[in-house]
Amino acid sequence: MTAIGTSAATAPAAGQTDAIAARLTGAEALRARGTADAIRQAAAGFEQGLVDAEQAGNQRLMVDALIGLGRSVDALGDGRRAVALFQRAVDLTHTLGDTETEAWALNYGALAYDRLGERTTALAWLTRARPPRPPGQFPRMRRRLERPSSQSR
């Protein structure tokens, strides 16, 4: 076995994996520019990278594409689609046993839920991402999410 769930006969070629990774890196660079046009272009790059990673059967690149696409569509105002993408990333990272990337996906999902006004769900995702800390040591977002909504904004 060479990659999770693939045999040597069906494993993606190294060049194919490198090309997908390069597409995702380029999309991330566009997303980081922060303009609406660049983020739309990034979303298109992440979409294609996701399709390519799915066809190649590369679950790790699928996770990268899902998170990048989720961040992009969330920045463009499509929070519902973003949380669905983050959920797919959480499911895949959990399957892969990648707890660090799972925590990142959960954190991004919590932010998306918060922007949608779903504070209880945001806090639940944030809690899954990080074990509860002793009182007085909560991150700023956790404190904000725990305040009544009339005080939050």
PDB file of C-alpha atoms in Angstrom:
ATOM      1  CA  MET A   1       0.000   0.000   0.000  1.00  0.00           C
ATOM      2  CA  THR A   2       1.321   3.406  -0.902  1.00  0.00           C
ATOM      3  CA  ALA A   3      -1.427   5.824   0.086  1.00  0.00           C
ATOM      4  CA  ILE A   4      -4.428   5.312   2.284  1.00  0.00           C
ATOM      5  CA  GLY A   5      -6.866   3.083   0.467  1.00  0.00           C
ATOM      6  CA  THR A   6      -4.761   2.699  -2.705  1.00  0.00           C
ATOM      7  CA  SER A   7      -2.549  -0.063  -3.967  1.00  0.00           C
ATOM      8  CA  ALA A   8       0.634   0.435  -5.958  1.00  0.00           C
ATOM      9  CA  ALA A   9      -1.355  -0.259  -9.145  1.00  0.00           C
ATOM     10  CA  THR A  10      -3.882   2.521  -8.451  1.00  0.00           C
ATOM     11  CA  ALA A  11      -1.697   5.028  -6.573  1.00  0.00           C
ATOM     12  CA  PRO A  12      -1.466   8.469  -8.186  1.00  0.00           C
ATOM     13  CA  ALA A  13       1.809   9.218  -9.928  1.00  0.00           C
ATOM     14  CA  ALA A  14       4.162  11.521  -8.039  1.00  0.00           C
ATOM     15  CA  GLY A  15       3.898  14.082 -10.838  1.00  0.00           C
ATOM     16  CA  GLN A  16       0.114  14.110 -10.538  1.00  0.00           C
ATOM     17  CA  THR A  17       0.306  14.645  -6.772  1.00  0.00           C
ATOM     18  CA  ASP A  18       2.877  17.416  -7.248  1.00  0.00           C
ATOM     19  CA  ALA A  19       0.650  19.121  -9.831  1.00  0.00           C
ATOM     20  CA  ILE A  20      -2.358  19.029  -7.498  1.00  0.00           C
ATOM     21  CA  ALA A  21      -0.272  20.356  -4.604  1.00  0.00           C
ATOM     22  CA  ALA A  22       1.040  23.158  -6.829  1.00  0.00           C
ATOM     23  CA  ARG A  23      -2.527  24.079  -7.862  1.00  0.00           C
ATOM     24  CA  LEU A  24      -3.559  24.256  -4.193  1.00  0.00           C
ATOM     25  CA  THR A  25      -0.489  26.339  -3.292  1.00  0.00           C
ATOM     26  CA  GLY A  26      -1.313  28.778  -6.083  1.00  0.00           C
ATOM     27  CA  ALA A  27      -4.934  28.975  -4.952  1.00  0.00           C
ATOM     28  CA  GLU A  28      -3.812  29.679  -1.376  1.00  0.00           C
ATOM     29  CA  ALA A  29      -1.554  32.494  -2.595  1.00  0.00           C
ATOM     30  CA  LEU A  30      -4.525  34.025  -4.413  1.00  0.00           C
ATOM     31  CA  ARG A  31      -6.793  33.657  -1.370  1.00  0.00           C
ATOM     32  CA  ALA A  32      -4.192  35.361   0.802  1.00  0.00           C
ATOM     33  CA  ARG A  33      -4.321  38.483  -1.408  1.00  0.00           C
ATOM     34  CA  GLY A  34      -7.704  39.162   0.150  1.00  0.00           C
ATOM     35  CA  THR A  35      -9.466  40.877  -2.746  1.00  0.00           C
ATOM     36  CA  ALA A  36     -12.852  39.521  -3.789  1.00  0.00           C
ATOM     37  CA  ASP A  37     -11.587  38.807  -7.302  1.00  0.00           C
ATOM     38  CA  ALA A  38      -8.508  36.956  -6.033  1.00  0.00           C
ATOM     39  CA  ILE A  39     -10.624  34.958  -3.581  1.00  0.00           C
ATOM     40  CA  ARG A  40     -13.033  33.969  -6.377  1.00  0.00           C
ATOM     41  CA  GLN A  41     -10.062  32.828  -8.463  1.00  0.00           C
ATOM     42  CA  ALA A  42      -8.715  30.942  -5.445  1.00  0.00           C
ATOM     43  CA  ALA A  43     -12.071  29.221  -4.951  1.00  0.00           C
ATOM     44  CA  ALA A  44     -11.980  28.053  -8.575  1.00  0.00           C
ATOM     45  CA  GLY A  45      -8.445  26.719  -8.057  1.00  0.00           C
ATOM     46  CA  PHE A  46      -9.445  24.896  -4.872  1.00  0.00           C
ATOM     47  CA  GLU A  47     -12.523  23.463  -6.646  1.00  0.00           C
ATOM     48  CA  GLN A  48     -10.366  22.045  -9.431  1.00  0.00           C
ATOM     49  CA  GLY A  49      -7.780  20.842  -6.929  1.00  0.00           C
ATOM     50  CA  LEU A  50     -10.519  19.027  -5.016  1.00  0.00           C
ATOM     51  CA  VAL A  51     -11.771  17.326  -8.185  1.00  0.00           C
ATOM     52  CA  ASP A  52      -8.210  16.317  -9.104  1.00  0.00           C
ATOM     53  CA  ALA A  53      -7.437  15.055  -5.587  1.00  0.00           C
ATOM     54  CA  GLU A  54     -10.677  13.040  -5.516  1.00  0.00           C
ATOM     55  CA  GLN A  55      -9.852  11.485  -8.905  1.00  0.00           C
ATOM     56  CA  ALA A  56      -6.332  10.701  -7.684  1.00  0.00           C
ATOM     57  CA  GLY A  57      -7.694   9.252  -4.440  1.00  0.00           C
ATOM     58  CA  ASN A  58      -5.383  11.477  -2.392  1.00  0.00           C
ATOM     59  CA  GLN A  59      -7.284  12.151   0.817  1.00  0.00           C
ATOM     60  CA  ARG A  60      -4.663  14.478   2.301  1.00  0.00           C
ATOM     61  CA  LEU A  61      -4.822  16.779  -0.717  1.00  0.00           C
ATOM     62  CA  MET A  62      -8.605  16.529  -0.589  1.00  0.00           C
ATOM     63  CA  VAL A  63      -8.479  17.874   2.973  1.00  0.00           C
ATOM     64  CA  ASP A  64      -6.236  20.763   1.905  1.00  0.00           C
ATOM     65  CA  ALA A  65      -8.599  21.590  -0.967  1.00  0.00           C
ATOM     66  CA  LEU A  66     -11.701  21.359   1.245  1.00  0.00           C
ATOM     67  CA  ILE A  67     -10.241  23.685   3.870  1.00  0.00           C
ATOM     68  CA  GLY A  68      -8.976  26.178   1.284  1.00  0.00           C
ATOM     69  CA  LEU A  69     -12.273  26.140  -0.578  1.00  0.00           C
ATOM     70  CA  GLY A  70     -14.186  26.490   2.687  1.00  0.00           C
ATOM     71  CA  ARG A  71     -12.125  29.493   3.730  1.00  0.00           C
ATOM     72  CA  SER A  72     -12.604  31.043   0.287  1.00  0.00           C
ATOM     73  CA  VAL A  73     -16.366  30.620   0.066  1.00  0.00           C
ATOM     74  CA  ASP A  74     -16.732  31.773   3.676  1.00  0.00           C
ATOM     75  CA  ALA A  75     -14.804  34.947   2.817  1.00  0.00           C
ATOM     76  CA  LEU A  76     -17.149  35.427  -0.141  1.00  0.00           C
ATOM     77  CA  GLY A  77     -20.168  35.178   2.162  1.00  0.00           C
ATOM     78  CA  ASP A  78     -21.351  31.612   1.563  1.00  0.00           C
ATOM     79  CA  GLY A  79     -21.158  30.412   5.151  1.00  0.00           C
ATOM     80  CA  ARG A  80     -23.526  27.463   4.651  1.00  0.00           C
ATOM     81  CA  ARG A  81     -21.366  26.003   1.920  1.00  0.00           C
ATOM     82  CA  ALA A  82     -18.253  26.725   3.984  1.00  0.00           C
ATOM     83  CA  VAL A  83     -19.472  24.746   7.005  1.00  0.00           C
ATOM     84  CA  ALA A  84     -20.412  21.806   4.747  1.00  0.00           C
ATOM     85  CA  LEU A  85     -16.885  21.837   3.293  1.00  0.00           C
ATOM     86  CA  PHE A  86     -15.307  22.095   6.749  1.00  0.00           C
ATOM     87  CA  GLN A  87     -17.459  19.169   7.923  1.00  0.00           C
ATOM     88  CA  ARG A  88     -16.154  17.053   5.034  1.00  0.00           C
ATOM     89  CA  ALA A  89     -12.611  18.053   5.997  1.00  0.00           C
ATOM     90  CA  VAL A  90     -13.250  17.151   9.643  1.00  0.00           C
ATOM     91  CA  ASP A  91     -14.618  13.754   8.634  1.00  0.00           C
ATOM     92  CA  LEU A  92     -11.627  13.016   6.395  1.00  0.00           C
ATOM     93  CA  THR A  93      -9.016  14.188   8.906  1.00  0.00           C
ATOM     94  CA  HIS A  94     -10.678  12.085  11.582  1.00  0.00           C
ATOM     95  CA  THR A  95     -10.500   9.043   9.277  1.00  0.00           C
ATOM     96  CA  LEU A  96      -6.829   9.804   8.590  1.00  0.00           C
ATOM     97  CA  GLY A  97      -6.062  10.278  12.299  1.00  0.00           C
ATOM     98  CA  ASP A  98      -4.729  13.782  11.592  1.00  0.00           C
ATOM     99  CA  THR A  99      -5.811  15.531  14.789  1.00  0.00           C
ATOM    100  CA  GLU A 100      -3.878  18.733  14.093  1.00  0.00           C
ATOM    101  CA  THR A 101      -5.542  19.392  10.741  1.00  0.00           C
ATOM    102  CA  GLU A 102      -8.862  18.261  12.206  1.00  0.00           C
ATOM    103  CA  ALA A 103      -8.482  20.992  14.851  1.00  0.00           C
ATOM    104  CA  TRP A 104      -7.801  23.582  12.125  1.00  0.00           C
ATOM    105  CA  ALA A 105     -10.912  22.498  10.186  1.00  0.00           C
ATOM    106  CA  LEU A 106     -12.987  22.660  13.372  1.00  0.00           C
ATOM    107  CA  ASN A 107     -11.659  26.145  14.164  1.00  0.00           C
ATOM    108  CA  TYR A 108     -12.465  27.415  10.666  1.00  0.00           C
ATOM    109  CA  GLY A 109     -15.903  25.827  10.944  1.00  0.00           C
ATOM    110  CA  ALA A 110     -16.454  27.561  14.297  1.00  0.00           C
ATOM    111  CA  LEU A 111     -15.604  30.906  12.708  1.00  0.00           C
ATOM    112  CA  ALA A 112     -18.025  30.248   9.842  1.00  0.00           C
ATOM    113  CA  TYR A 113     -20.820  29.271  12.223  1.00  0.00           C
ATOM    114  CA  ASP A 114     -20.132  32.389  14.296  1.00  0.00           C
ATOM    115  CA  ARG A 115     -20.445  34.579  11.186  1.00  0.00           C
ATOM    116  CA  LEU A 116     -23.763  32.854  10.476  1.00  0.00           C
ATOM    117  CA  GLY A 117     -24.919  33.841  13.963  1.00  0.00           C
ATOM    118  CA  GLU A 118     -24.998  30.243  15.189  1.00  0.00           C
ATOM    119  CA  ARG A 119     -23.067  30.840  18.392  1.00  0.00           C
ATOM    120  CA  THR A 120     -23.985  27.594  20.137  1.00  0.00           C
ATOM    121  CA  THR A 121     -22.808  25.513  17.179  1.00  0.00           C
ATOM    122  CA  ALA A 122     -19.681  27.671  16.841  1.00  0.00           C
ATOM    123  CA  LEU A 123     -18.820  27.075  20.480  1.00  0.00           C
ATOM    124  CA  ALA A 124     -19.435  23.333  20.096  1.00  0.00           C
ATOM    125  CA  TRP A 125     -17.041  23.179  17.129  1.00  0.00           C
ATOM    126  CA  LEU A 126     -14.470  25.250  18.977  1.00  0.00           C
ATOM    127  CA  THR A 127     -14.718  22.982  22.009  1.00  0.00           C
ATOM    128  CA  ARG A 128     -14.181  19.924  19.814  1.00  0.00           C
ATOM    129  CA  ALA A 129     -11.105  21.593  18.334  1.00  0.00           C
ATOM    130  CA  ARG A 130      -9.500  22.316  21.680  1.00  0.00           C
ATOM    131  CA  PRO A 131     -10.115  20.625  25.005  1.00  0.00           C
ATOM    132  CA  PRO A 132     -11.590  22.994  27.605  1.00  0.00           C
ATOM    133  CA  ARG A 133      -8.965  25.069  29.407  1.00  0.00           C
ATOM    134  CA  PRO A 134      -8.919  25.985  33.086  1.00  0.00           C
ATOM    135  CA  PRO A 135     -11.049  29.030  33.993  1.00  0.00           C
ATOM    136  CA  GLY A 136      -9.355  32.310  33.172  1.00  0.00           C
ATOM    137  CA  GLN A 137      -7.375  30.861  30.269  1.00  0.00           C
ATOM    138  CA  PHE A 138     -10.008  30.846  27.530  1.00  0.00           C
ATOM    139  CA  PRO A 139      -9.030  32.220  24.139  1.00  0.00           C
ATOM    140  CA  ARG A 140     -10.613  35.503  23.115  1.00  0.00           C
ATOM    141  CA  MET A 141     -13.032  33.850  20.674  1.00  0.00           C
ATOM    142  CA  ARG A 142     -14.323  31.455  23.328  1.00  0.00           C
ATOM    143  CA  ARG A 143     -15.025  34.373  25.693  1.00  0.00           C
ATOM    144  CA  ARG A 144     -16.848  36.244  22.925  1.00  0.00           C
ATOM    145  CA  LEU A 145     -18.926  33.209  22.029  1.00  0.00           C
ATOM    146  CA  GLU A 146     -19.919  32.620  25.635  1.00  0.00           C
ATOM    147  CA  ARG A 147     -21.298  36.170  26.073  1.00  0.00           C
ATOM    148  CA  PRO A 148     -24.982  36.745  25.487  1.00  0.00           C
ATOM    149  CA  SER A 149     -25.570  37.836  21.868  1.00  0.00           C
ATOM    150  CA  SER A 150     -26.661  41.348  22.859  1.00  0.00           C
ATOM    151  CA  GLN A 151     -23.162  42.012  24.247  1.00  0.00           C
ATOM    152  CA  SER A 152     -21.183  40.390  21.442  1.00  0.00           C
ATOM    153  CA  ARG A 153     -21.148  42.994  18.700  1.00  0.00           C
TER     154      ARG A 153
END
